[in-house]
Amino acid sequence: MDENIFAYFELLEVMAFFAGYAILYAFVHVLADLGNIKFKEKIRSIIPLLPLSYVLTGLLFLGYLIKGVLLVNNQADGPIQIHIPLLHYVGLLSLLFWIPFFRKRAWLSLVHSLFFFSYICLDLVKYLRNKIGVEILQNDMKVLLDGVLISFFSLLCLVLLSYAWARVRKGRA
């Protein structure tokens, strides 16, 4: 039981960072198709920032992992021990979107996020078949909300940085 609960917590950690991006990605693309022309242009200028916001989320996840490793190794005597489960390695694949080849293919970031979002869908199916309790589904929804908020704020930071960068470049010209 202990091993299963720790695996579940590790899954929730990764889902908290990456599962919400799929919803944000879909929301931005739906907004890009709605509204008047000026609104569409502004939203479409945000679309290329989506993979970079995913990288920023991946960097936050990497910082979270490093913090965990440092806390564990500060409390233990002896050599440094690093235990990173496979799901964390899959989460760290989000850092590949620094590379322009992957960044230009924004749908790949969606596929990566859908991998983690699928765990929520699987839990929903298990709940409908009465194989898990409502507590698991409540945890998934809380984690999904956290993921959406992390993705939104990383995208918001990039939008503000790109706006500031454009203002600085305009001032120099």
mmCIF file with all atom_site columns, C-alpha atoms in Angstrom:
data_model
loop_
_atom_site.group_PDB
_atom_site.id
_atom_site.type_symbol
_atom_site.label_atom_id
_atom_site.label_alt_id
_atom_site.label_comp_id
_atom_site.label_asym_id
_atom_site.label_entity_id
_atom_site.label_seq_id
_atom_site.pdbx_PDB_ins_code
_atom_site.Cartn_x
_atom_site.Cartn_y
_atom_site.Cartn_z
_atom_site.occupancy
_atom_site.B_iso_or_equiv
_atom_site.pdbx_formal_charge
_atom_site.auth_seq_id
_atom_site.auth_comp_id
_atom_site.auth_asym_id
_atom_site.auth_atom_id
_atom_site.pdbx_PDB_model_num
ATOM 1   C CA . MET A 1 1   ? 0.000   0.000  0.000   1.00 0.00 ? 1   MET A CA 1
ATOM 2   C CA . ASP A 1 2   ? 2.805   2.421  0.849   1.00 0.00 ? 2   ASP A CA 1
ATOM 3   C CA . GLU A 1 3   ? 4.381   2.010  -2.548  1.00 0.00 ? 3   GLU A CA 1
ATOM 4   C CA . ASN A 1 4   ? 1.068   2.636  -4.310  1.00 0.00 ? 4   ASN A CA 1
ATOM 5   C CA . ILE A 1 5   ? 0.296   5.768  -2.321  1.00 0.00 ? 5   ILE A CA 1
ATOM 6   C CA . PHE A 1 6   ? 3.712   7.233  -3.076  1.00 0.00 ? 6   PHE A CA 1
ATOM 7   C CA . ALA A 1 7   ? 3.279   6.454  -6.778  1.00 0.00 ? 7   ALA A CA 1
ATOM 8   C CA . TYR A 1 8   ? -0.107  8.169  -6.630  1.00 0.00 ? 8   TYR A CA 1
ATOM 9   C CA . PHE A 1 9   ? 1.435   11.272 -5.035  1.00 0.00 ? 9   PHE A CA 1
ATOM 10  C CA . GLU A 1 10  ? 4.143   11.339 -7.713  1.00 0.00 ? 10  GLU A CA 1
ATOM 11  C CA . LEU A 1 11  ? 1.453   11.152 -10.375 1.00 0.00 ? 11  LEU A CA 1
ATOM 12  C CA . LEU A 1 12  ? -0.446  14.027 -8.760  1.00 0.00 ? 12  LEU A CA 1
ATOM 13  C CA . GLU A 1 13  ? 2.752   16.111 -8.677  1.00 0.00 ? 13  GLU A CA 1
ATOM 14  C CA . VAL A 1 14  ? 3.318   15.723 -12.398 1.00 0.00 ? 14  VAL A CA 1
ATOM 15  C CA . MET A 1 15  ? -0.354  16.190 -13.255 1.00 0.00 ? 15  MET A CA 1
ATOM 16  C CA . ALA A 1 16  ? -0.402  19.431 -11.256 1.00 0.00 ? 16  ALA A CA 1
ATOM 17  C CA . PHE A 1 17  ? 2.186   20.904 -13.585 1.00 0.00 ? 17  PHE A CA 1
ATOM 18  C CA . PHE A 1 18  ? 1.227   19.542 -16.991 1.00 0.00 ? 18  PHE A CA 1
ATOM 19  C CA . ALA A 1 19  ? -2.407  18.355 -17.187 1.00 0.00 ? 19  ALA A CA 1
ATOM 20  C CA . GLY A 1 20  ? -3.951  21.835 -17.227 1.00 0.00 ? 20  GLY A CA 1
ATOM 21  C CA . TYR A 1 21  ? -2.025  22.972 -20.304 1.00 0.00 ? 21  TYR A CA 1
ATOM 22  C CA . ALA A 1 22  ? -4.349  20.990 -22.593 1.00 0.00 ? 22  ALA A CA 1
ATOM 23  C CA . ILE A 1 23  ? -7.335  23.009 -21.396 1.00 0.00 ? 23  ILE A CA 1
ATOM 24  C CA . LEU A 1 24  ? -5.487  26.313 -21.779 1.00 0.00 ? 24  LEU A CA 1
ATOM 25  C CA . TYR A 1 25  ? -4.293  25.304 -25.264 1.00 0.00 ? 25  TYR A CA 1
ATOM 26  C CA . ALA A 1 26  ? -7.845  24.509 -26.351 1.00 0.00 ? 26  ALA A CA 1
ATOM 27  C CA . PHE A 1 27  ? -9.221  27.673 -24.750 1.00 0.00 ? 27  PHE A CA 1
ATOM 28  C CA . VAL A 1 28  ? -6.727  29.937 -26.548 1.00 0.00 ? 28  VAL A CA 1
ATOM 29  C CA . HIS A 1 29  ? -7.410  28.273 -29.889 1.00 0.00 ? 29  HIS A CA 1
ATOM 30  C CA . VAL A 1 30  ? -11.177 28.628 -29.421 1.00 0.00 ? 30  VAL A CA 1
ATOM 31  C CA . LEU A 1 31  ? -10.742 32.307 -28.515 1.00 0.00 ? 31  LEU A CA 1
ATOM 32  C CA . ALA A 1 32  ? -8.614  32.794 -31.631 1.00 0.00 ? 32  ALA A CA 1
ATOM 33  C CA . ASP A 1 33  ? -11.591 31.774 -33.755 1.00 0.00 ? 33  ASP A CA 1
ATOM 34  C CA . LEU A 1 34  ? -14.159 33.959 -31.970 1.00 0.00 ? 34  LEU A CA 1
ATOM 35  C CA . GLY A 1 35  ? -14.783 37.672 -31.824 1.00 0.00 ? 35  GLY A CA 1
ATOM 36  C CA . ASN A 1 36  ? -13.926 40.572 -34.072 1.00 0.00 ? 36  ASN A CA 1
ATOM 37  C CA . ILE A 1 37  ? -10.809 40.907 -36.207 1.00 0.00 ? 37  ILE A CA 1
ATOM 38  C CA . LYS A 1 38  ? -8.724  42.947 -33.735 1.00 0.00 ? 38  LYS A CA 1
ATOM 39  C CA . PHE A 1 39  ? -9.466  40.486 -30.928 1.00 0.00 ? 39  PHE A CA 1
ATOM 40  C CA . LYS A 1 40  ? -8.540  37.554 -33.188 1.00 0.00 ? 40  LYS A CA 1
ATOM 41  C CA . GLU A 1 41  ? -5.228  39.195 -34.099 1.00 0.00 ? 41  GLU A CA 1
ATOM 42  C CA . LYS A 1 42  ? -4.310  39.741 -30.449 1.00 0.00 ? 42  LYS A CA 1
ATOM 43  C CA . ILE A 1 43  ? -5.169  36.179 -29.480 1.00 0.00 ? 43  ILE A CA 1
ATOM 44  C CA . ARG A 1 44  ? -3.372  34.755 -32.522 1.00 0.00 ? 44  ARG A CA 1
ATOM 45  C CA . SER A 1 45  ? -0.254  36.633 -31.462 1.00 0.00 ? 45  SER A CA 1
ATOM 46  C CA . ILE A 1 46  ? -0.413  34.667 -28.206 1.00 0.00 ? 46  ILE A CA 1
ATOM 47  C CA . ILE A 1 47  ? -0.554  31.248 -29.911 1.00 0.00 ? 47  ILE A CA 1
ATOM 48  C CA . PRO A 1 48  ? 3.216   31.094 -30.697 1.00 0.00 ? 48  PRO A CA 1
ATOM 49  C CA . LEU A 1 49  ? 3.895   31.701 -26.998 1.00 0.00 ? 49  LEU A CA 1
ATOM 50  C CA . LEU A 1 50  ? 2.047   28.542 -25.941 1.00 0.00 ? 50  LEU A CA 1
ATOM 51  C CA . PRO A 1 51  ? 5.015   26.142 -26.321 1.00 0.00 ? 51  PRO A CA 1
ATOM 52  C CA . LEU A 1 52  ? 7.274   28.616 -24.514 1.00 0.00 ? 52  LEU A CA 1
ATOM 53  C CA . SER A 1 53  ? 4.801   28.806 -21.642 1.00 0.00 ? 53  SER A CA 1
ATOM 54  C CA . TYR A 1 54  ? 4.927   25.007 -21.547 1.00 0.00 ? 54  TYR A CA 1
ATOM 55  C CA . VAL A 1 55  ? 8.709   25.221 -21.271 1.00 0.00 ? 55  VAL A CA 1
ATOM 56  C CA . LEU A 1 56  ? 8.330   27.700 -18.429 1.00 0.00 ? 56  LEU A CA 1
ATOM 57  C CA . THR A 1 57  ? 6.038   25.234 -16.686 1.00 0.00 ? 57  THR A CA 1
ATOM 58  C CA . GLY A 1 58  ? 8.651   22.540 -17.276 1.00 0.00 ? 58  GLY A CA 1
ATOM 59  C CA . LEU A 1 59  ? 11.297  24.785 -15.719 1.00 0.00 ? 59  LEU A CA 1
ATOM 60  C CA . LEU A 1 60  ? 9.058   25.294 -12.691 1.00 0.00 ? 60  LEU A CA 1
ATOM 61  C CA . PHE A 1 61  ? 8.713   21.517 -12.454 1.00 0.00 ? 61  PHE A CA 1
ATOM 62  C CA . LEU A 1 62  ? 12.488  21.092 -12.706 1.00 0.00 ? 62  LEU A CA 1
ATOM 63  C CA . GLY A 1 63  ? 12.933  23.624 -9.916  1.00 0.00 ? 63  GLY A CA 1
ATOM 64  C CA . TYR A 1 64  ? 10.407  21.709 -7.839  1.00 0.00 ? 64  TYR A CA 1
ATOM 65  C CA . LEU A 1 65  ? 12.341  18.469 -8.393  1.00 0.00 ? 65  LEU A CA 1
ATOM 66  C CA . ILE A 1 66  ? 15.668  20.105 -7.537  1.00 0.00 ? 66  ILE A CA 1
ATOM 67  C CA . LYS A 1 67  ? 14.170  21.563 -4.372  1.00 0.00 ? 67  LYS A CA 1
ATOM 68  C CA . GLY A 1 68  ? 12.948  18.106 -3.374  1.00 0.00 ? 68  GLY A CA 1
ATOM 69  C CA . VAL A 1 69  ? 16.330  16.513 -4.025  1.00 0.00 ? 69  VAL A CA 1
ATOM 70  C CA . LEU A 1 70  ? 18.116  19.202 -2.020  1.00 0.00 ? 70  LEU A CA 1
ATOM 71  C CA . LEU A 1 71  ? 15.725  18.874 0.920   1.00 0.00 ? 71  LEU A CA 1
ATOM 72  C CA . VAL A 1 72  ? 16.092  15.089 1.026   1.00 0.00 ? 72  VAL A CA 1
ATOM 73  C CA . ASN A 1 73  ? 19.880  15.232 0.786   1.00 0.00 ? 73  ASN A CA 1
ATOM 74  C CA . ASN A 1 74  ? 20.215  17.973 3.431   1.00 0.00 ? 74  ASN A CA 1
ATOM 75  C CA . GLN A 1 75  ? 18.399  15.777 5.924   1.00 0.00 ? 75  GLN A CA 1
ATOM 76  C CA . ALA A 1 76  ? 20.343  12.593 5.164   1.00 0.00 ? 76  ALA A CA 1
ATOM 77  C CA . ASP A 1 77  ? 23.954  11.901 5.986   1.00 0.00 ? 77  ASP A CA 1
ATOM 78  C CA . GLY A 1 78  ? 26.119  10.207 3.418   1.00 0.00 ? 78  GLY A CA 1
ATOM 79  C CA . PRO A 1 79  ? 26.275  10.352 -0.359  1.00 0.00 ? 79  PRO A CA 1
ATOM 80  C CA . ILE A 1 80  ? 23.733  12.239 -2.419  1.00 0.00 ? 80  ILE A CA 1
ATOM 81  C CA . GLN A 1 81  ? 20.769  10.090 -3.348  1.00 0.00 ? 81  GLN A CA 1
ATOM 82  C CA . ILE A 1 82  ? 18.579  10.979 -6.267  1.00 0.00 ? 82  ILE A CA 1
ATOM 83  C CA . HIS A 1 83  ? 15.413  9.028  -6.937  1.00 0.00 ? 83  HIS A CA 1
ATOM 84  C CA . ILE A 1 84  ? 13.396  10.270 -9.885  1.00 0.00 ? 84  ILE A CA 1
ATOM 85  C CA . PRO A 1 85  ? 10.464  8.148  -11.060 1.00 0.00 ? 85  PRO A CA 1
ATOM 86  C CA . LEU A 1 86  ? 9.746   7.546  -14.724 1.00 0.00 ? 86  LEU A CA 1
ATOM 87  C CA . LEU A 1 87  ? 6.767   9.941  -14.746 1.00 0.00 ? 87  LEU A CA 1
ATOM 88  C CA . HIS A 1 88  ? 9.041   12.779 -13.684 1.00 0.00 ? 88  HIS A CA 1
ATOM 89  C CA . TYR A 1 89  ? 11.337  12.038 -16.620 1.00 0.00 ? 89  TYR A CA 1
ATOM 90  C CA . VAL A 1 90  ? 8.308   12.173 -18.920 1.00 0.00 ? 90  VAL A CA 1
ATOM 91  C CA . GLY A 1 91  ? 7.404   15.521 -17.375 1.00 0.00 ? 91  GLY A CA 1
ATOM 92  C CA . LEU A 1 92  ? 10.914  16.820 -17.983 1.00 0.00 ? 92  LEU A CA 1
ATOM 93  C CA . LEU A 1 93  ? 10.448  16.138 -21.701 1.00 0.00 ? 93  LEU A CA 1
ATOM 94  C CA . SER A 1 94  ? 8.569   19.438 -21.737 1.00 0.00 ? 94  SER A CA 1
ATOM 95  C CA . LEU A 1 95  ? 11.977  21.126 -21.694 1.00 0.00 ? 95  LEU A CA 1
ATOM 96  C CA . LEU A 1 96  ? 12.466  19.927 -25.269 1.00 0.00 ? 96  LEU A CA 1
ATOM 97  C CA . PHE A 1 97  ? 10.283  22.806 -26.401 1.00 0.00 ? 97  PHE A CA 1
ATOM 98  C CA . TRP A 1 98  ? 13.272  25.126 -25.967 1.00 0.00 ? 98  TRP A CA 1
ATOM 99  C CA . ILE A 1 99  ? 14.489  23.593 -29.215 1.00 0.00 ? 99  ILE A CA 1
ATOM 100 C CA . PRO A 1 100 ? 13.018  25.510 -32.191 1.00 0.00 ? 100 PRO A CA 1
ATOM 101 C CA . PHE A 1 101 ? 12.169  22.271 -34.031 1.00 0.00 ? 101 PHE A CA 1
ATOM 102 C CA . PHE A 1 102 ? 9.728   21.285 -31.284 1.00 0.00 ? 102 PHE A CA 1
ATOM 103 C CA . ARG A 1 103 ? 8.609   24.839 -30.517 1.00 0.00 ? 103 ARG A CA 1
ATOM 104 C CA . LYS A 1 104 ? 7.359   25.302 -34.096 1.00 0.00 ? 104 LYS A CA 1
ATOM 105 C CA . ARG A 1 105 ? 5.205   22.202 -33.682 1.00 0.00 ? 105 ARG A CA 1
ATOM 106 C CA . ALA A 1 106 ? 2.978   23.414 -30.859 1.00 0.00 ? 106 ALA A CA 1
ATOM 107 C CA . TRP A 1 107 ? 0.700   20.416 -31.216 1.00 0.00 ? 107 TRP A CA 1
ATOM 108 C CA . LEU A 1 108 ? 3.494   18.279 -29.748 1.00 0.00 ? 108 LEU A CA 1
ATOM 109 C CA . SER A 1 109 ? 3.198   20.204 -26.490 1.00 0.00 ? 109 SER A CA 1
ATOM 110 C CA . LEU A 1 110 ? -0.513  19.439 -26.543 1.00 0.00 ? 110 LEU A CA 1
ATOM 111 C CA . VAL A 1 111 ? 0.208   15.732 -27.057 1.00 0.00 ? 111 VAL A CA 1
ATOM 112 C CA . HIS A 1 112 ? 2.643   15.772 -24.139 1.00 0.00 ? 112 HIS A CA 1
ATOM 113 C CA . SER A 1 113 ? 0.060   17.451 -21.922 1.00 0.00 ? 113 SER A CA 1
ATOM 114 C CA . LEU A 1 114 ? -2.687  15.084 -23.046 1.00 0.00 ? 114 LEU A CA 1
ATOM 115 C CA . PHE A 1 115 ? -0.583  12.197 -21.749 1.00 0.00 ? 115 PHE A CA 1
ATOM 116 C CA . PHE A 1 116 ? -1.055  13.544 -18.223 1.00 0.00 ? 116 PHE A CA 1
ATOM 117 C CA . PHE A 1 117 ? -4.620  14.685 -18.863 1.00 0.00 ? 117 PHE A CA 1
ATOM 118 C CA . SER A 1 118 ? -5.471  11.114 -19.879 1.00 0.00 ? 118 SER A CA 1
ATOM 119 C CA . TYR A 1 119 ? -4.854  9.973  -16.289 1.00 0.00 ? 119 TYR A CA 1
ATOM 120 C CA . ILE A 1 120 ? -7.717  12.224 -15.208 1.00 0.00 ? 120 ILE A CA 1
ATOM 121 C CA . CYS A 1 121 ? -9.938  10.771 -17.923 1.00 0.00 ? 121 CYS A CA 1
ATOM 122 C CA . LEU A 1 122 ? -9.005  7.241  -16.842 1.00 0.00 ? 122 LEU A CA 1
ATOM 123 C CA . ASP A 1 123 ? -9.878  8.070  -13.245 1.00 0.00 ? 123 ASP A CA 1
ATOM 124 C CA . LEU A 1 124 ? -13.220 9.451  -14.425 1.00 0.00 ? 124 LEU A CA 1
ATOM 125 C CA . VAL A 1 125 ? -13.965 6.190  -16.239 1.00 0.00 ? 125 VAL A CA 1
ATOM 126 C CA . LYS A 1 126 ? -12.920 4.199  -13.165 1.00 0.00 ? 126 LYS A CA 1
ATOM 127 C CA . TYR A 1 127 ? -15.194 6.334  -11.029 1.00 0.00 ? 127 TYR A CA 1
ATOM 128 C CA . LEU A 1 128 ? -18.135 5.772  -13.378 1.00 0.00 ? 128 LEU A CA 1
ATOM 129 C CA . ARG A 1 129 ? -17.513 2.011  -13.081 1.00 0.00 ? 129 ARG A CA 1
ATOM 130 C CA . ASN A 1 130 ? -17.408 2.316  -9.268  1.00 0.00 ? 130 ASN A CA 1
ATOM 131 C CA . LYS A 1 131 ? -13.795 1.119  -9.076  1.00 0.00 ? 131 LYS A CA 1
ATOM 132 C CA . ILE A 1 132 ? -12.484 4.204  -7.235  1.00 0.00 ? 132 ILE A CA 1
ATOM 133 C CA . GLY A 1 133 ? -13.988 6.577  -4.729  1.00 0.00 ? 133 GLY A CA 1
ATOM 134 C CA . VAL A 1 134 ? -15.059 10.149 -5.209  1.00 0.00 ? 134 VAL A CA 1
ATOM 135 C CA . GLU A 1 135 ? -11.991 11.287 -3.218  1.00 0.00 ? 135 GLU A CA 1
ATOM 136 C CA . ILE A 1 136 ? -9.671  10.320 -6.071  1.00 0.00 ? 136 ILE A CA 1
ATOM 137 C CA . LEU A 1 137 ? -11.790 12.264 -8.533  1.00 0.00 ? 137 LEU A CA 1
ATOM 138 C CA . GLN A 1 138 ? -11.852 15.280 -6.211  1.00 0.00 ? 138 GLN A CA 1
ATOM 139 C CA . ASN A 1 139 ? -8.054  15.151 -5.969  1.00 0.00 ? 139 ASN A CA 1
ATOM 140 C CA . ASP A 1 140 ? -7.815  14.996 -9.754  1.00 0.00 ? 140 ASP A CA 1
ATOM 141 C CA . MET A 1 141 ? -10.066 18.037 -10.161 1.00 0.00 ? 141 MET A CA 1
ATOM 142 C CA . LYS A 1 142 ? -8.074  20.041 -7.618  1.00 0.00 ? 142 LYS A CA 1
ATOM 143 C CA . VAL A 1 143 ? -4.836  19.097 -9.362  1.00 0.00 ? 143 VAL A CA 1
ATOM 144 C CA . LEU A 1 144 ? -6.342  19.943 -12.756 1.00 0.00 ? 144 LEU A CA 1
ATOM 145 C CA . LEU A 1 145 ? -7.338  23.382 -11.506 1.00 0.00 ? 145 LEU A CA 1
ATOM 146 C CA . ASP A 1 146 ? -3.802  23.888 -10.204 1.00 0.00 ? 146 ASP A CA 1
ATOM 147 C CA . GLY A 1 147 ? -2.442  22.841 -13.594 1.00 0.00 ? 147 GLY A CA 1
ATOM 148 C CA . VAL A 1 148 ? -4.685  25.278 -15.437 1.00 0.00 ? 148 VAL A CA 1
ATOM 149 C CA . LEU A 1 149 ? -3.617  28.090 -13.105 1.00 0.00 ? 149 LEU A CA 1
ATOM 150 C CA . ILE A 1 150 ? 0.083   27.276 -13.484 1.00 0.00 ? 150 ILE A CA 1
ATOM 151 C CA . SER A 1 151 ? -0.265  27.173 -17.268 1.00 0.00 ? 151 SER A CA 1
ATOM 152 C CA . PHE A 1 152 ? -2.287  30.394 -17.330 1.00 0.00 ? 152 PHE A CA 1
ATOM 153 C CA . PHE A 1 153 ? 0.182   32.325 -15.192 1.00 0.00 ? 153 PHE A CA 1
ATOM 154 C CA . SER A 1 154 ? 3.180   31.077 -17.151 1.00 0.00 ? 154 SER A CA 1
ATOM 155 C CA . LEU A 1 155 ? 1.457   32.198 -20.372 1.00 0.00 ? 155 LEU A CA 1
ATOM 156 C CA . LEU A 1 156 ? 0.548   35.514 -18.753 1.00 0.00 ? 156 LEU A CA 1
ATOM 157 C CA . CYS A 1 157 ? 4.192   36.061 -17.733 1.00 0.00 ? 157 CYS A CA 1
ATOM 158 C CA . LEU A 1 158 ? 5.332   35.415 -21.288 1.00 0.00 ? 158 LEU A CA 1
ATOM 159 C CA . VAL A 1 159 ? 2.694   37.731 -22.754 1.00 0.00 ? 159 VAL A CA 1
ATOM 160 C CA . LEU A 1 160 ? 3.786   40.509 -20.389 1.00 0.00 ? 160 LEU A CA 1
ATOM 161 C CA . LEU A 1 161 ? 7.462   39.883 -21.159 1.00 0.00 ? 161 LEU A CA 1
ATOM 162 C CA . SER A 1 162 ? 6.855   39.930 -24.914 1.00 0.00 ? 162 SER A CA 1
ATOM 163 C CA . TYR A 1 163 ? 4.850   43.147 -24.560 1.00 0.00 ? 163 TYR A CA 1
ATOM 164 C CA . ALA A 1 164 ? 7.638   44.735 -22.503 1.00 0.00 ? 164 ALA A CA 1
ATOM 165 C CA . TRP A 1 165 ? 10.236  43.532 -25.010 1.00 0.00 ? 165 TRP A CA 1
ATOM 166 C CA . ALA A 1 166 ? 8.247   45.048 -27.889 1.00 0.00 ? 166 ALA A CA 1
ATOM 167 C CA . ARG A 1 167 ? 8.013   48.380 -26.008 1.00 0.00 ? 167 ARG A CA 1
ATOM 168 C CA . VAL A 1 168 ? 11.760  48.372 -25.354 1.00 0.00 ? 168 VAL A CA 1
ATOM 169 C CA . ARG A 1 169 ? 12.549  47.612 -28.993 1.00 0.00 ? 169 ARG A CA 1
ATOM 170 C CA . LYS A 1 170 ? 10.143  50.335 -30.116 1.00 0.00 ? 170 LYS A CA 1
ATOM 171 C CA . GLY A 1 171 ? 11.875  52.829 -27.833 1.00 0.00 ? 171 GLY A CA 1
ATOM 172 C CA . ARG A 1 172 ? 15.288  52.006 -29.301 1.00 0.00 ? 172 ARG A CA 1
ATOM 173 C CA . ALA A 1 173 ? 14.139  52.338 -32.908 1.00 0.00 ? 173 ALA A CA 1
#
